[in-house]
Amino acid sequence: MATVISETLGSIRVLTLNRPEKLNAANLDMQETLLEELRGVAADSELRALVLTGAGRAFSAGGDREILKELAAGSCSDREVLGRISIDTIRTMLELTIPAIAAVNGLAVGYAAGLVALCDQVVMGESAFLSDPHVQYGIAAGPATQLVWPRLCSELVARDILMSGRKVMAPEALRIGLCSHVCPDGEERATAIELADGFVALPAEGIAETKRAFNAPLLVEAARLAVEIA
């Protein structure tokens, strides 16, 4: 079974994380596959918007727990590979010139919260939540949430969330700036596609140039993180 499902709806690409029996927990295969799919999106000049979501009851429960335990214990044989994939995913997302929209059903935790943070718009179901609980495993918060969340909700609030690993429910996420739209549960994907259609109707170059301006300083910080992780 494919760990990431790719669909093309006109000029919109929809990527769906697909391990529903594990709440879409991101194993190495899923992370590698998603990175390749994102690179494919970046290379396709016919695409005008991207939607990221998860199959079943969750966007994603984050990194596979066994991997997290191994990382905390210093025994993960894939540590370098995971670090490279993480940084390459961040760079690829930040270099996209088309709008990226997250449709968060249920929960987006850890690795998945980082993916959501890298999107231009975030749709959450009314009972959904975000969380980066890496600290609860004895390891640092994810690089994407460290990079982006302080710019969205203030450094002080980001410190509270990332240093505790607590949940941020959809209403709070909307209030503090980690989410742009809250919709009824079950309507996340449809709402995200509707937003994508709105972007498709706008001139592509204006959106691309605006994204470049927003993301330029983040790419500089991502380069610094890459050196630290290497």
PDB file of N, CA and C in Angstrom, residues 49-92:
ATOM      1  N   ALA A  49      -1.511  24.777  -7.234  1.00  0.00           N
ATOM      2  CA  ALA A  49      -1.731  24.725  -5.784  1.00  0.00           C
ATOM      3  C   ALA A  49      -1.510  23.298  -5.296  1.00  0.00           C
ATOM      4  N   LEU A  50      -1.172  23.193  -4.009  1.00  0.00           N
ATOM      5  CA  LEU A  50      -0.938  21.902  -3.360  1.00  0.00           C
ATOM      6  C   LEU A  50      -1.794  21.808  -2.108  1.00  0.00           C
ATOM      7  N   VAL A  51      -2.422  20.652  -1.907  1.00  0.00           N
ATOM      8  CA  VAL A  51      -3.161  20.367  -0.675  1.00  0.00           C
ATOM      9  C   VAL A  51      -2.528  19.144  -0.022  1.00  0.00           C
ATOM     10  N   LEU A  52      -2.220  19.263   1.275  1.00  0.00           N
ATOM     11  CA  LEU A  52      -1.700  18.143   2.066  1.00  0.00           C
ATOM     12  C   LEU A  52      -2.747  17.726   3.084  1.00  0.00           C
ATOM     13  N   THR A  53      -3.018  16.423   3.191  1.00  0.00           N
ATOM     14  CA  THR A  53      -3.980  15.944   4.175  1.00  0.00           C
ATOM     15  C   THR A  53      -3.624  14.508   4.570  1.00  0.00           C
ATOM     16  N   GLY A  54      -4.472  13.907   5.402  1.00  0.00           N
ATOM     17  CA  GLY A  54      -4.232  12.543   5.854  1.00  0.00           C
ATOM     18  C   GLY A  54      -5.461  11.676   5.659  1.00  0.00           C
ATOM     19  N   ALA A  55      -5.238  10.396   5.415  1.00  0.00           N
ATOM     20  CA  ALA A  55      -6.343   9.454   5.244  1.00  0.00           C
ATOM     21  C   ALA A  55      -6.915   9.050   6.600  1.00  0.00           C
ATOM     22  N   GLY A  56      -8.220   8.813   6.625  1.00  0.00           N
ATOM     23  CA  GLY A  56      -8.842   8.312   7.845  1.00  0.00           C
ATOM     24  C   GLY A  56      -9.077   9.380   8.895  1.00  0.00           C
ATOM     25  N   ARG A  57      -8.751   9.053  10.158  1.00  0.00           N
ATOM     26  CA  ARG A  57      -9.122   9.898  11.296  1.00  0.00           C
ATOM     27  C   ARG A  57      -8.086  10.949  11.661  1.00  0.00           C
ATOM     28  N   ALA A  58      -6.959  10.995  10.950  1.00  0.00           N
ATOM     29  CA  ALA A  58      -5.896  11.912  11.354  1.00  0.00           C
ATOM     30  C   ALA A  58      -5.134  12.442  10.150  1.00  0.00           C
ATOM     31  N   PHE A  59      -4.616  13.649  10.296  1.00  0.00           N
ATOM     32  CA  PHE A  59      -3.609  14.140   9.349  1.00  0.00           C
ATOM     33  C   PHE A  59      -2.382  13.252   9.513  1.00  0.00           C
ATOM     34  N   SER A  60      -1.824  13.237  10.717  1.00  0.00           N
ATOM     35  CA  SER A  60      -0.743  12.298  11.029  1.00  0.00           C
ATOM     36  C   SER A  60      -0.404  12.372  12.507  1.00  0.00           C
ATOM     37  N   ALA A  61      -0.154  11.200  13.093  1.00  0.00           N
ATOM     38  CA  ALA A  61       0.275  11.126  14.490  1.00  0.00           C
ATOM     39  C   ALA A  61       1.758  11.434  14.655  1.00  0.00           C
ATOM     40  N   GLY A  62       2.424  11.823  13.567  1.00  0.00           N
ATOM     41  CA  GLY A  62       3.829  12.222  13.646  1.00  0.00           C
ATOM     42  C   GLY A  62       4.770  11.077  13.361  1.00  0.00           C
ATOM     43  N   GLY A  63       6.019  11.247  13.763  1.00  0.00           N
ATOM     44  CA  GLY A  63       7.016  10.217  13.525  1.00  0.00           C
ATOM     45  C   GLY A  63       6.664   8.922  14.237  1.00  0.00           C
ATOM     46  N   ASP A  64       6.997   7.804  13.609  1.00  0.00           N
ATOM     47  CA  ASP A  64       6.765   6.497  14.215  1.00  0.00           C
ATOM     48  C   ASP A  64       7.387   6.451  15.612  1.00  0.00           C
ATOM     49  N   ARG A  65       6.648   5.974  16.600  1.00  0.00           N
ATOM     50  CA  ARG A  65       7.109   6.015  17.997  1.00  0.00           C
ATOM     51  C   ARG A  65       8.399   5.239  18.221  1.00  0.00           C
ATOM     52  N   GLU A  66       8.555   4.148  17.513  1.00  0.00           N
ATOM     53  CA  GLU A  66       9.788   3.368  17.677  1.00  0.00           C
ATOM     54  C   GLU A  66      10.995   4.176  17.226  1.00  0.00           C
ATOM     55  N   ILE A  67      10.819   4.944  16.147  1.00  0.00           N
ATOM     56  CA  ILE A  67      11.906   5.804  15.679  1.00  0.00           C
ATOM     57  C   ILE A  67      12.227   6.862  16.723  1.00  0.00           C
ATOM     58  N   LEU A  68      11.184   7.467  17.311  1.00  0.00           N
ATOM     59  CA  LEU A  68      11.403   8.501  18.326  1.00  0.00           C
ATOM     60  C   LEU A  68      12.141   7.942  19.536  1.00  0.00           C
ATOM     61  N   LYS A  69      11.752   6.740  19.955  1.00  0.00           N
ATOM     62  CA  LYS A  69      12.431   6.121  21.101  1.00  0.00           C
ATOM     63  C   LYS A  69      13.900   5.846  20.785  1.00  0.00           C
ATOM     64  N   GLU A  70      14.171   5.386  19.571  1.00  0.00           N
ATOM     65  CA  GLU A  70      15.554   5.120  19.171  1.00  0.00           C
ATOM     66  C   GLU A  70      16.359   6.412  19.084  1.00  0.00           C
ATOM     67  N   LEU A  71      15.735   7.479  18.577  1.00  0.00           N
ATOM     68  CA  LEU A  71      16.422   8.770  18.514  1.00  0.00           C
ATOM     69  C   LEU A  71      16.776   9.257  19.911  1.00  0.00           C
ATOM     70  N   ALA A  72      15.823   9.124  20.841  1.00  0.00           N
ATOM     71  CA  ALA A  72      16.058   9.566  22.218  1.00  0.00           C
ATOM     72  C   ALA A  72      17.175   8.758  22.872  1.00  0.00           C
ATOM     73  N   ALA A  73      17.259   7.473  22.527  1.00  0.00           N
ATOM     74  CA  ALA A  73      18.272   6.594  23.117  1.00  0.00           C
ATOM     75  C   ALA A  73      19.610   6.667  22.395  1.00  0.00           C
ATOM     76  N   GLY A  74      19.634   7.402  21.268  1.00  0.00           N
ATOM     77  CA  GLY A  74      20.865   7.498  20.492  1.00  0.00           C
ATOM     78  C   GLY A  74      21.195   6.238  19.726  1.00  0.00           C
ATOM     79  N   SER A  75      20.179   5.393  19.490  1.00  0.00           N
ATOM     80  CA  SER A  75      20.421   4.104  18.837  1.00  0.00           C
ATOM     81  C   SER A  75      19.768   3.991  17.466  1.00  0.00           C
ATOM     82  N   CYS A  76      19.316   5.109  16.920  1.00  0.00           N
ATOM     83  CA  CYS A  76      18.614   5.069  15.632  1.00  0.00           C
ATOM     84  C   CYS A  76      19.623   5.003  14.487  1.00  0.00           C
ATOM     85  N   SER A  77      19.622   3.894  13.754  1.00  0.00           N
ATOM     86  CA  SER A  77      20.570   3.719  12.653  1.00  0.00           C
ATOM     87  C   SER A  77      20.261   4.626  11.472  1.00  0.00           C
ATOM     88  N   ASP A  78      19.026   5.138  11.411  1.00  0.00           N
ATOM     89  CA  ASP A  78      18.620   6.012  10.309  1.00  0.00           C
ATOM     90  C   ASP A  78      18.685   7.489  10.688  1.00  0.00           C
ATOM     91  N   ARG A  79      19.357   7.825  11.760  1.00  0.00           N
ATOM     92  CA  ARG A  79      19.375   9.200  12.259  1.00  0.00           C
ATOM     93  C   ARG A  79      19.825  10.198  11.184  1.00  0.00           C
ATOM     94  N   GLU A  80      20.937   9.908  10.516  1.00  0.00           N
ATOM     95  CA  GLU A  80      21.451  10.827   9.505  1.00  0.00           C
ATOM     96  C   GLU A  80      20.499  10.934   8.322  1.00  0.00           C
ATOM     97  N   VAL A  81      19.926   9.809   7.916  1.00  0.00           N
ATOM     98  CA  VAL A  81      18.982   9.813   6.801  1.00  0.00           C
ATOM     99  C   VAL A  81      17.754  10.640   7.154  1.00  0.00           C
ATOM    100  N   LEU A  82      17.217  10.443   8.352  1.00  0.00           N
ATOM    101  CA  LEU A  82      16.039  11.199   8.786  1.00  0.00           C
ATOM    102  C   LEU A  82      16.344  12.687   8.871  1.00  0.00           C
ATOM    103  N   GLY A  83      17.531  13.039   9.362  1.00  0.00           N
ATOM    104  CA  GLY A  83      17.915  14.442   9.429  1.00  0.00           C
ATOM    105  C   GLY A  83      17.985  15.073   8.052  1.00  0.00           C
ATOM    106  N   ARG A  84      18.566  14.346   7.097  1.00  0.00           N
ATOM    107  CA  ARG A  84      18.659  14.866   5.732  1.00  0.00           C
ATOM    108  C   ARG A  84      17.271  15.024   5.120  1.00  0.00           C
ATOM    109  N   ILE A  85      16.407  14.013   5.303  1.00  0.00           N
ATOM    110  CA  ILE A  85      15.053  14.100   4.754  1.00  0.00           C
ATOM    111  C   ILE A  85      14.314  15.289   5.353  1.00  0.00           C
ATOM    112  N   SER A  86      14.464  15.490   6.656  1.00  0.00           N
ATOM    113  CA  SER A  86      13.789  16.596   7.330  1.00  0.00           C
ATOM    114  C   SER A  86      14.192  17.934   6.731  1.00  0.00           C
ATOM    115  N   ILE A  87      15.495  18.168   6.600  1.00  0.00           N
ATOM    116  CA  ILE A  87      15.970  19.439   6.054  1.00  0.00           C
ATOM    117  C   ILE A  87      15.585  19.583   4.587  1.00  0.00           C
ATOM    118  N   ASP A  88      15.710  18.512   3.807  1.00  0.00           N
ATOM    119  CA  ASP A  88      15.345  18.584   2.389  1.00  0.00           C
ATOM    120  C   ASP A  88      13.856  18.843   2.206  1.00  0.00           C
ATOM    121  N   THR A  89      13.027  18.281   3.098  1.00  0.00           N
ATOM    122  CA  THR A  89      11.584  18.537   3.032  1.00  0.00           C
ATOM    123  C   THR A  89      11.290  19.996   3.344  1.00  0.00           C
ATOM    124  N   ILE A  90      11.938  20.530   4.364  1.00  0.00           N
ATOM    125  CA  ILE A  90      11.755  21.945   4.704  1.00  0.00           C
ATOM    126  C   ILE A  90      12.136  22.826   3.527  1.00  0.00           C
ATOM    127  N   ARG A  91      13.306  22.600   2.960  1.00  0.00           N
ATOM    128  CA  ARG A  91      13.763  23.414   1.829  1.00  0.00           C
ATOM    129  C   ARG A  91      12.809  23.305   0.643  1.00  0.00           C
ATOM    130  N   THR A  92      12.386  22.087   0.336  1.00  0.00           N
ATOM    131  CA  THR A  92      11.505  21.886  -0.815  1.00  0.00           C
ATOM    132  C   THR A  92      10.179  22.601  -0.612  1.00  0.00           C
TER     133      THR A  92
END
